[in-house]
Tab-separated table of C-alpha atoms in Angstrom:
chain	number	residue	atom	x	y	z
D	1	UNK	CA	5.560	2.911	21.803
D	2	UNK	CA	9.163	3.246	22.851
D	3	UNK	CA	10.622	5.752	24.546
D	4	UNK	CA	12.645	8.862	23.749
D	5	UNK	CA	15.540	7.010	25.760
D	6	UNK	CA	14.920	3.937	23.701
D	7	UNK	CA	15.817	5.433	20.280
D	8	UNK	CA	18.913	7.405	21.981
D	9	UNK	CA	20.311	4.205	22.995
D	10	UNK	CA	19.708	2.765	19.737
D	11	UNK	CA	20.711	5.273	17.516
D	12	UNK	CA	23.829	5.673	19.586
D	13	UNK	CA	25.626	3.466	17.467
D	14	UNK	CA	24.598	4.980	14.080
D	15	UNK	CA	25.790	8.240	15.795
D	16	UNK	CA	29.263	6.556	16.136
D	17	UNK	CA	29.242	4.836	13.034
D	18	UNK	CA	28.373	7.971	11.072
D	19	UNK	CA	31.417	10.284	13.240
D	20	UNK	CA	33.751	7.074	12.109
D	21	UNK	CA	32.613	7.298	8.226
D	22	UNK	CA	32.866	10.999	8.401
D	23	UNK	CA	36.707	11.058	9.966
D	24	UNK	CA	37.668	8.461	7.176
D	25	UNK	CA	36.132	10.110	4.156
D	26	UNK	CA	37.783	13.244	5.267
D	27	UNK	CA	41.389	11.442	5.397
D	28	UNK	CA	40.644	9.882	2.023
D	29	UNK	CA	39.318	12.722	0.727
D	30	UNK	CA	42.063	15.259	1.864
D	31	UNK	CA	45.700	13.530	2.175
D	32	UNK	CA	46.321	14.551	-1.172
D	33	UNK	CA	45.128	18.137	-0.677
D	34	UNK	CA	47.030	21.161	0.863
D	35	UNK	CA	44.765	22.658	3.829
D	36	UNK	CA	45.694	25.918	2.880
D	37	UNK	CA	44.999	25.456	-0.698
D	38	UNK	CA	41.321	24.099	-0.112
D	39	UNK	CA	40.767	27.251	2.193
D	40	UNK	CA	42.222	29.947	-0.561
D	41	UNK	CA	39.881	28.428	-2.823
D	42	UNK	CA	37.066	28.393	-0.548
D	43	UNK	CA	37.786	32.413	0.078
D	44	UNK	CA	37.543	33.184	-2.969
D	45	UNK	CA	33.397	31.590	-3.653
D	46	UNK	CA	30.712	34.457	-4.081
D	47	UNK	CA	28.959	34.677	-0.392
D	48	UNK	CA	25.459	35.935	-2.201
D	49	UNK	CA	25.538	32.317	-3.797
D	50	UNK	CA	26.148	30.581	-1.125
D	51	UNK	CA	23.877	32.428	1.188
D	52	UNK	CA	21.171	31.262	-1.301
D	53	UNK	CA	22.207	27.663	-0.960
D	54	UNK	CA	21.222	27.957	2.465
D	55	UNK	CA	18.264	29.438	2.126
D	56	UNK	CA	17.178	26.389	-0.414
D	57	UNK	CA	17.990	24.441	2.251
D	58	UNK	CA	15.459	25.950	4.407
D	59	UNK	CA	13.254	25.823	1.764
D	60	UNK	CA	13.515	22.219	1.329
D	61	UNK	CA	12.551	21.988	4.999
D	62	UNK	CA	9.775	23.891	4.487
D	63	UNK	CA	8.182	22.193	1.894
D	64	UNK	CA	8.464	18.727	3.660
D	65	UNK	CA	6.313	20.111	6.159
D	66	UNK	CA	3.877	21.652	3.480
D	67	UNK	CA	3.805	18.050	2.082
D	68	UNK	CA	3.026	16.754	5.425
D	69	UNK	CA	0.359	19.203	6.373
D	70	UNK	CA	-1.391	18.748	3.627
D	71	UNK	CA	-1.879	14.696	4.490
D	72	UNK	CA	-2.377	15.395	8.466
D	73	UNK	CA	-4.938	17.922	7.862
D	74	UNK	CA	-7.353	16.019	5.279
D	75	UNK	CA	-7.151	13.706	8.732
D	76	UNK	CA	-8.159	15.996	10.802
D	77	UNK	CA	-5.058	16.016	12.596
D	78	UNK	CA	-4.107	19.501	11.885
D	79	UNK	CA	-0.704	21.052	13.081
D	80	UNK	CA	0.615	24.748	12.541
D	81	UNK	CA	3.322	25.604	9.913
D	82	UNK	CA	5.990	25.997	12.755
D	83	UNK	CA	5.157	22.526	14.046
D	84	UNK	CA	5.298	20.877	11.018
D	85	UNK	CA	8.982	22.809	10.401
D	86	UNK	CA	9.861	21.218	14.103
D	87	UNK	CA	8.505	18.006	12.739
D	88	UNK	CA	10.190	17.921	9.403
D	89	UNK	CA	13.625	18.649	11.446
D	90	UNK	CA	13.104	15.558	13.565
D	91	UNK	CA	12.359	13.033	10.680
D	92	UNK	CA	15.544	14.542	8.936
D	93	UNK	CA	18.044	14.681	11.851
D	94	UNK	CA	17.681	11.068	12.804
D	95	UNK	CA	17.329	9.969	9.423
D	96	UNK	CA	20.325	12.117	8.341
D	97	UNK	CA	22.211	9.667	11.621
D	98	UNK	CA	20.810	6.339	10.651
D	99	UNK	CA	21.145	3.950	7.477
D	100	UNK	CA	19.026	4.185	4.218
D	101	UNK	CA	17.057	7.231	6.320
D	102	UNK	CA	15.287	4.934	8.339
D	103	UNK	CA	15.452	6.450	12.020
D	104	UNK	CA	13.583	9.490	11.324
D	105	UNK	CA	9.688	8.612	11.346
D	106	UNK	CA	9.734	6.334	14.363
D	107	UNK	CA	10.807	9.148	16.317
D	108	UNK	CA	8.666	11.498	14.407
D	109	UNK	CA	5.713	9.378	14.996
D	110	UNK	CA	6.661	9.393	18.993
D	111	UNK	CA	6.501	13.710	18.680
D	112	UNK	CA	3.761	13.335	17.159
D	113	UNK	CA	2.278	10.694	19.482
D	114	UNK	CA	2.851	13.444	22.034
D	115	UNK	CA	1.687	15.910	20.927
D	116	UNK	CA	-1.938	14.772	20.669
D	117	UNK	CA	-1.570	13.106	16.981
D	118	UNK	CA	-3.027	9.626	17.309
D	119	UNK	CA	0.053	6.956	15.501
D	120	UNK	CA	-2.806	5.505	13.489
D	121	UNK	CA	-2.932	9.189	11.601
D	122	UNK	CA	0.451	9.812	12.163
D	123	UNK	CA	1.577	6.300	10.515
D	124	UNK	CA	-0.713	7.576	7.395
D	125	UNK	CA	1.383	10.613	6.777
D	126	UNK	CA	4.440	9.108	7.333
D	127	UNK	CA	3.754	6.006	4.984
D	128	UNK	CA	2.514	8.533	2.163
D	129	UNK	CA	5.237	10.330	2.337
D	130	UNK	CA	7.921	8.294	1.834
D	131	UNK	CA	6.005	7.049	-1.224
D	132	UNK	CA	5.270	10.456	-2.590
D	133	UNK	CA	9.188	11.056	-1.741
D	134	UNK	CA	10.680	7.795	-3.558
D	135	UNK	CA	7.710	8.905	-6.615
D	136	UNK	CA	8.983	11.982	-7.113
D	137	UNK	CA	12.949	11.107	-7.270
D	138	UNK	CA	12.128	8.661	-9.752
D	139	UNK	CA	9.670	11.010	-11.671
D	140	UNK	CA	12.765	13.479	-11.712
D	141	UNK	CA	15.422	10.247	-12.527
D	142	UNK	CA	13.101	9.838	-15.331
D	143	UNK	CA	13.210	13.230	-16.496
D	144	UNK	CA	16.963	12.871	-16.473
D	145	UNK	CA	17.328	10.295	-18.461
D	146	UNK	CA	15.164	11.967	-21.311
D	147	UNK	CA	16.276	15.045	-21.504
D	148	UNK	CA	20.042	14.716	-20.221
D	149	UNK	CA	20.883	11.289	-20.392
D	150	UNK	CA	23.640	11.925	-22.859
D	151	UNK	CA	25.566	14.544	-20.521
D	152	UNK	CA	25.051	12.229	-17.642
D	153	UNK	CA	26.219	8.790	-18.369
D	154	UNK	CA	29.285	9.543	-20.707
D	155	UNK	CA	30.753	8.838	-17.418
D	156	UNK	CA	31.499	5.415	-17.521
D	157	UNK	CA	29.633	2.297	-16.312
D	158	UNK	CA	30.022	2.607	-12.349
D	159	UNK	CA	27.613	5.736	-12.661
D	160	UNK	CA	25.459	3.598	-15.186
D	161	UNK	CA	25.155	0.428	-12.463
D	162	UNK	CA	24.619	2.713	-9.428
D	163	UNK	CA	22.016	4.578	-11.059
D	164	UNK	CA	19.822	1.678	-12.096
D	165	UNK	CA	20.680	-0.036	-8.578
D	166	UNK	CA	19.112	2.964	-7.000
D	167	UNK	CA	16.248	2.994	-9.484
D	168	UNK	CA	15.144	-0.671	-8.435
D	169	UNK	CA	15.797	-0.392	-5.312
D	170	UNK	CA	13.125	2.759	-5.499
D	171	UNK	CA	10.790	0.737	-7.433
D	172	UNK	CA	10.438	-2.296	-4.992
D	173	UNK	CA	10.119	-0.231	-1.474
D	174	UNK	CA	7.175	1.585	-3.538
D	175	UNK	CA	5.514	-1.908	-5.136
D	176	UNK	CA	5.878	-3.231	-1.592
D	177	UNK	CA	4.058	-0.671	0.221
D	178	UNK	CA	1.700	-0.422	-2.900
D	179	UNK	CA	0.930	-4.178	-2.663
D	180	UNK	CA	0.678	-3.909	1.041
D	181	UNK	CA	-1.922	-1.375	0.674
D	182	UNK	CA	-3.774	-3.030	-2.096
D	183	UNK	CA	-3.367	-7.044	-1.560
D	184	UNK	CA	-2.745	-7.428	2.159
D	185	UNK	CA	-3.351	-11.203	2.308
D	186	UNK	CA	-1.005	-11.968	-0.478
D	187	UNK	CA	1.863	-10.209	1.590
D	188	UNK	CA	0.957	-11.505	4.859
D	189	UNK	CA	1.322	-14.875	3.319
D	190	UNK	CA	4.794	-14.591	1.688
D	191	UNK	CA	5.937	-12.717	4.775
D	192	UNK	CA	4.883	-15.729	6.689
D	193	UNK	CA	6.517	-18.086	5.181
D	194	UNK	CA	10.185	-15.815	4.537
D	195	UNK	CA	9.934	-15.229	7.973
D	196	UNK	CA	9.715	-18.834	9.090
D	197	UNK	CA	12.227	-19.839	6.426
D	198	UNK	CA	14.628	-16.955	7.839
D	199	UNK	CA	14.236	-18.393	11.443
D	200	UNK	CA	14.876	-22.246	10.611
D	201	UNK	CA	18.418	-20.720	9.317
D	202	UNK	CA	18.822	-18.306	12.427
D	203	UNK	CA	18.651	-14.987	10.538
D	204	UNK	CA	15.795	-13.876	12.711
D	205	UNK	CA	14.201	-14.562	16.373
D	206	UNK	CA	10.607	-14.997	17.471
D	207	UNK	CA	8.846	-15.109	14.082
D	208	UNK	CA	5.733	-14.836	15.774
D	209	UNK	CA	6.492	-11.493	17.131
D	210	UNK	CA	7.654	-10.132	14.046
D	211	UNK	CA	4.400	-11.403	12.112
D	212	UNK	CA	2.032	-9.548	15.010
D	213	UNK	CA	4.114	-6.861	14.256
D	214	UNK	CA	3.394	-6.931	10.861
D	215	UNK	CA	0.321	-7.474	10.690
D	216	UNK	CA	-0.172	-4.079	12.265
D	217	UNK	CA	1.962	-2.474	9.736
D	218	UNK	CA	-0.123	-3.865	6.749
D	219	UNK	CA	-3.349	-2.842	8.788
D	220	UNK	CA	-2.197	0.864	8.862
D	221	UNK	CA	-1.300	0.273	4.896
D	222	UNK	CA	-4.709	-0.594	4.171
D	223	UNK	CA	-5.669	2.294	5.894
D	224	UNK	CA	-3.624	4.496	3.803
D	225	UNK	CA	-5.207	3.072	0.549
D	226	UNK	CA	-8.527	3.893	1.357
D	227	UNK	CA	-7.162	7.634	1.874
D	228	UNK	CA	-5.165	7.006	-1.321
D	229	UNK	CA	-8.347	6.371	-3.134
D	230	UNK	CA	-10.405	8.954	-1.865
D	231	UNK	CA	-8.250	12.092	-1.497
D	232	UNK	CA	-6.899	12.479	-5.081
D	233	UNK	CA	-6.214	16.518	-4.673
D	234	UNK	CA	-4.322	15.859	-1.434
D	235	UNK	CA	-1.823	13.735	-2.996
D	236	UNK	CA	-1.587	15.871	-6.146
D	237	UNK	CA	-1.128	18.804	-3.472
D	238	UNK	CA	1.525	16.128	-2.130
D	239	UNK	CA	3.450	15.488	-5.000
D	240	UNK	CA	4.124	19.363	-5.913
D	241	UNK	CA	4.977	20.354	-2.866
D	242	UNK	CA	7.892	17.410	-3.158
D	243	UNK	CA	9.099	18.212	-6.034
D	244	UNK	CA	9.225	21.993	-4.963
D	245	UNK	CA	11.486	20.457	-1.921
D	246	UNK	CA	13.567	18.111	-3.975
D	247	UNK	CA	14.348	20.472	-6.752
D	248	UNK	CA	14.802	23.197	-3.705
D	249	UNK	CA	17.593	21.085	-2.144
D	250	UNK	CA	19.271	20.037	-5.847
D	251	UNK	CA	19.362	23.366	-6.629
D	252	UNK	CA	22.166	23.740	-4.111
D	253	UNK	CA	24.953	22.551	-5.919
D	254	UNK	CA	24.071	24.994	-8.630
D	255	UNK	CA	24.555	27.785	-6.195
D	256	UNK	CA	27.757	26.326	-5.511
D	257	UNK	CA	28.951	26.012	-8.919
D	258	UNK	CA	27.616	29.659	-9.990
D	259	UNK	CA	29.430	30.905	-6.536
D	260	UNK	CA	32.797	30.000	-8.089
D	261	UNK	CA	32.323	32.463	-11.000
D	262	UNK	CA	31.611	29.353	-13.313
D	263	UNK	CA	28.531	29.672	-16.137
D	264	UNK	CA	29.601	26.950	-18.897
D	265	UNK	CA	27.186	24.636	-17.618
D	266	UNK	CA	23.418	24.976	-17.275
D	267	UNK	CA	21.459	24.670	-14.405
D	268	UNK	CA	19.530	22.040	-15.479
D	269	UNK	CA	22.592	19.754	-16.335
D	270	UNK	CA	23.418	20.667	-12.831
D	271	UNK	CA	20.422	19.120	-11.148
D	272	UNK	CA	20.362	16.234	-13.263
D	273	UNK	CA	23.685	15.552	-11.963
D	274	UNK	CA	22.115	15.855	-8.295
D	275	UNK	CA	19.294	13.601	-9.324
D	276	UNK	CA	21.871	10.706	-10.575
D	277	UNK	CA	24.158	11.344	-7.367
D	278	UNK	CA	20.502	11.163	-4.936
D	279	UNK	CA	18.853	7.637	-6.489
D	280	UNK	CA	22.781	6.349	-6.790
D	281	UNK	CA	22.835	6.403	-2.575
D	282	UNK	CA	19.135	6.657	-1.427
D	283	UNK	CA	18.964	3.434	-0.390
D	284	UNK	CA	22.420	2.730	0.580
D	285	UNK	CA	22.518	1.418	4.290
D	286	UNK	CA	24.983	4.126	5.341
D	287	UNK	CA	24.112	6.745	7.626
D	288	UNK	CA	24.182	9.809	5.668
D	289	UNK	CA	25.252	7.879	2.663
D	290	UNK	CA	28.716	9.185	3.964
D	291	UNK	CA	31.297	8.306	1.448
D	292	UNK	CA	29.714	6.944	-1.453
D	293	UNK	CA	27.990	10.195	-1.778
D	294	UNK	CA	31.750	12.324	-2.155
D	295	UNK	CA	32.688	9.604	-4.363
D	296	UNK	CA	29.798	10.026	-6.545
D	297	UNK	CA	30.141	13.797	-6.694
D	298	UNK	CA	33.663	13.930	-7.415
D	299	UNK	CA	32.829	10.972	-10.324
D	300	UNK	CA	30.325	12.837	-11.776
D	301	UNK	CA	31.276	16.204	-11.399
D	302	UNK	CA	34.644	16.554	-13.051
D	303	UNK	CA	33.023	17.463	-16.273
D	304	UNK	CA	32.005	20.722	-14.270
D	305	UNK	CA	34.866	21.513	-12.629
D	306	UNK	CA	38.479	21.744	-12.999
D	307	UNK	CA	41.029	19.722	-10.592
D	308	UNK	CA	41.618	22.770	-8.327
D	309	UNK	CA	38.531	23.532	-7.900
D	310	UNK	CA	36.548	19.907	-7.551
D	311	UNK	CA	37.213	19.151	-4.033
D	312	UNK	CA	36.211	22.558	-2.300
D	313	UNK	CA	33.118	22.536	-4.412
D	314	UNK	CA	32.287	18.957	-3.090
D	315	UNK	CA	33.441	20.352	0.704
D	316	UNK	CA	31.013	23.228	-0.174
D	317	UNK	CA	27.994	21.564	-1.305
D	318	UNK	CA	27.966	19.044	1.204
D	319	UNK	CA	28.770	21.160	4.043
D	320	UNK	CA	25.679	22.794	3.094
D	321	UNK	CA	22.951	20.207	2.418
D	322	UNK	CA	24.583	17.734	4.906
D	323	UNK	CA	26.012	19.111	7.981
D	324	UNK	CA	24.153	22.581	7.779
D	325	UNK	CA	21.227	20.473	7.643
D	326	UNK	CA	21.671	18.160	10.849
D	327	UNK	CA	23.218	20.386	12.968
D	328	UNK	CA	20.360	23.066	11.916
D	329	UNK	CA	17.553	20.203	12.486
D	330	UNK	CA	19.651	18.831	15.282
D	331	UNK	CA	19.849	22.224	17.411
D	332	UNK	CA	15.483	22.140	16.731
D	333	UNK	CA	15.387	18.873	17.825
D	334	UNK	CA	17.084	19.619	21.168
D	335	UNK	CA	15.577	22.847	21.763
D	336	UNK	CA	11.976	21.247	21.032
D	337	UNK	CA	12.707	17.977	23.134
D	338	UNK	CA	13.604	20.730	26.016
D	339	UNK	CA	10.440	22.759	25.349
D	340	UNK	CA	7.896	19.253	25.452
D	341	UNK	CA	9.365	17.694	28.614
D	342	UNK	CA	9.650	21.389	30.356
D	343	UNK	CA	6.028	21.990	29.259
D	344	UNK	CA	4.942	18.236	30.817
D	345	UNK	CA	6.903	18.779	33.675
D	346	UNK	CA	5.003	21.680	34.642
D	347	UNK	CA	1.899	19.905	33.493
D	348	UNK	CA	3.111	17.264	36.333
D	349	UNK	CA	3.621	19.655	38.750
D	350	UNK	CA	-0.220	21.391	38.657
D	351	UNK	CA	-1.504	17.830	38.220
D	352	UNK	CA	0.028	17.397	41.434
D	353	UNK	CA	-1.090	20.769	42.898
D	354	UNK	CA	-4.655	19.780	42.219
D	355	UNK	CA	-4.325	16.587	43.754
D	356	UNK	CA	-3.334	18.181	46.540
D	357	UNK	CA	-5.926	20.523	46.871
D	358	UNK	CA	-8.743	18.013	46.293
């Protein structure tokens, strides 16, 4: 497994690339607005709402580790509530830093690793989670378009084609880690051979090491499918605590919109516009979906809002699910990365006293 020193070097650049996306969506985003403006506007939101949004946010951390407990533990790899809230901070700093989300559980799965949680259980929980996540934001996409499916996409076509994009792109990360679960030959052969093909035109290097690699990927898959098939009530248990944490986090942007004295709009036509904005830029390979995800919100949400008060609800919402978010699970990431390699230093240091006295 590679080291903690590894990832920083590699996620350096997402790091940079997400600071760069951040200082141009900001330009974009505010060269037509008066600073002073934005901030009057800002003054005058309803705190109690807003305190609420953060506390949904802390919610939605919560329940991600509730989701993940519940997986670890019918493995016998138990962790405590705290740890799991530690964990669930890791997996969403550095995917919060990294395109489509994908940085989070390979450093997760080192933690873990270290703390005693063997990667053939932690790869389990990890795999079944992003499944049960990408399940549940289609179960609630599909939800959308039944019941508000009207409201939503009288929005044009853009909002149309990024919502189905999103919903593909949802369905074939799930039927490939289905079918590598479920039909591992099948995949090992068409891997084979794309990965071959992709060689001969110099898209990738060493096919042979990616295939070993992959073949220990699909071997942990299969592993999850016989869990799959046995432990029905774990990933029932699974699936409600998700949607508890997705619904949680979309119900942000309702606290938002109530904080600006506004009650036209439901709250349910609020979270389905969450839902939309959320499958529109899951997959996007952008870290934090920077950008696209202000352009989707100020798309979608100008039926909610008026022109004055848009663009502080956008600064608003995101400045609460986003950056509260990372620099909350960043400042528990650094604080438990302190904790483990003070606690194994002094480990070192009595290992070293023993030798010693033997």
């Amino acid at each position: 497994m590679k080291s903690l020193q590894q990832f920083s070097k590699k996620y350096l650049g997402s790091i940079l690339v997400l600071i760069f996306l951040i200082g141009i969506t900001s330009y974009i985003i505010l060269k037509n607005h008066e600073l002073n403006d934005l901030v009057d506007t800002i003054s005058t939101c309803d705190i109690k709402y807003l305190l609420i949004g953060v506390g949904l946010v802390l919610c939605h951390i919560l329940f991600e580790s509730f989701s993940m407990q519940v997986v670890a533990n019918a493995l016998k790899a138990p962790f405590s509530v705290l740890r799991g809230v530690v964990y669930t901070c890791i997996d969403l700093y550095y995917s919060a830093i990294t395109p489509s989300a994908t940085g989070g559980q390979p450093v997760l799965a080192y933690y873990m690793n270290k703390d005693g949680i063997p990667i053939s259980k932690s790869s389990i929980v990890l795999l079944l989670y992003t499944i049960m996540y990408k399940v549940v934001l289609l179960f609630l996409g599909i939800c959308v378009m039944i019941f508000h499916g009207n409201f939503i996409f009288n929005n044009g076509i853009a909002v149309w084609v990024l919502f189905f994009v999103g919903v593909v792109i949802n369905l074939c990360a799930i039927g490939v880690c289905l079918l590598s679960m479920f039909s591992e030959k099948l995949v090992y052969v068409v891997a084979k051979k794309l990965f071959y093909l992709l060689a001969k035109i110099h898209l990738v290097k060493q096919p042979e090491d990616k295939l070993v690699s992959l073949s220990k990927s699909i071997e942990e898959y299969h592993k999850g499918a016989a869990f799959i098939l046995e432990n029905g009530r774990v990933l029932f248990k699974m699936f409600i605590h998700t949607v508890v944490q997705r619904v949680a986090f979309f119900s942000v942007s309702y606290c938002v919109y109530r904080s600006f004295g506004l009650k036209s709009c439901g709250y349910f036509d609020i979270l389905a516009l969450q839902v939309v904005i959320s499958i529109a830029v899951d997959s996007l390979p952008l870290p934090g979906a920077v950008g696209v995800t202000e352009g989707m919100f100020l798309l979608l949400y100008h039926v909610v809002y008026n022109k004055m008060t848009i663009t502080p609800a956008m600064i608003i919402t995101r400045g609460i699910t986003f950056y509260f978010s990372i620099i909350f699970c960043g400042i528990v990431t650094v604080i438990y990365h302190v904790y483990t390699a003070r606690k194994n230093s002094e480990l070192r240091r009595e290992l070293e006293k023993s030798d010693r006295f033997l």
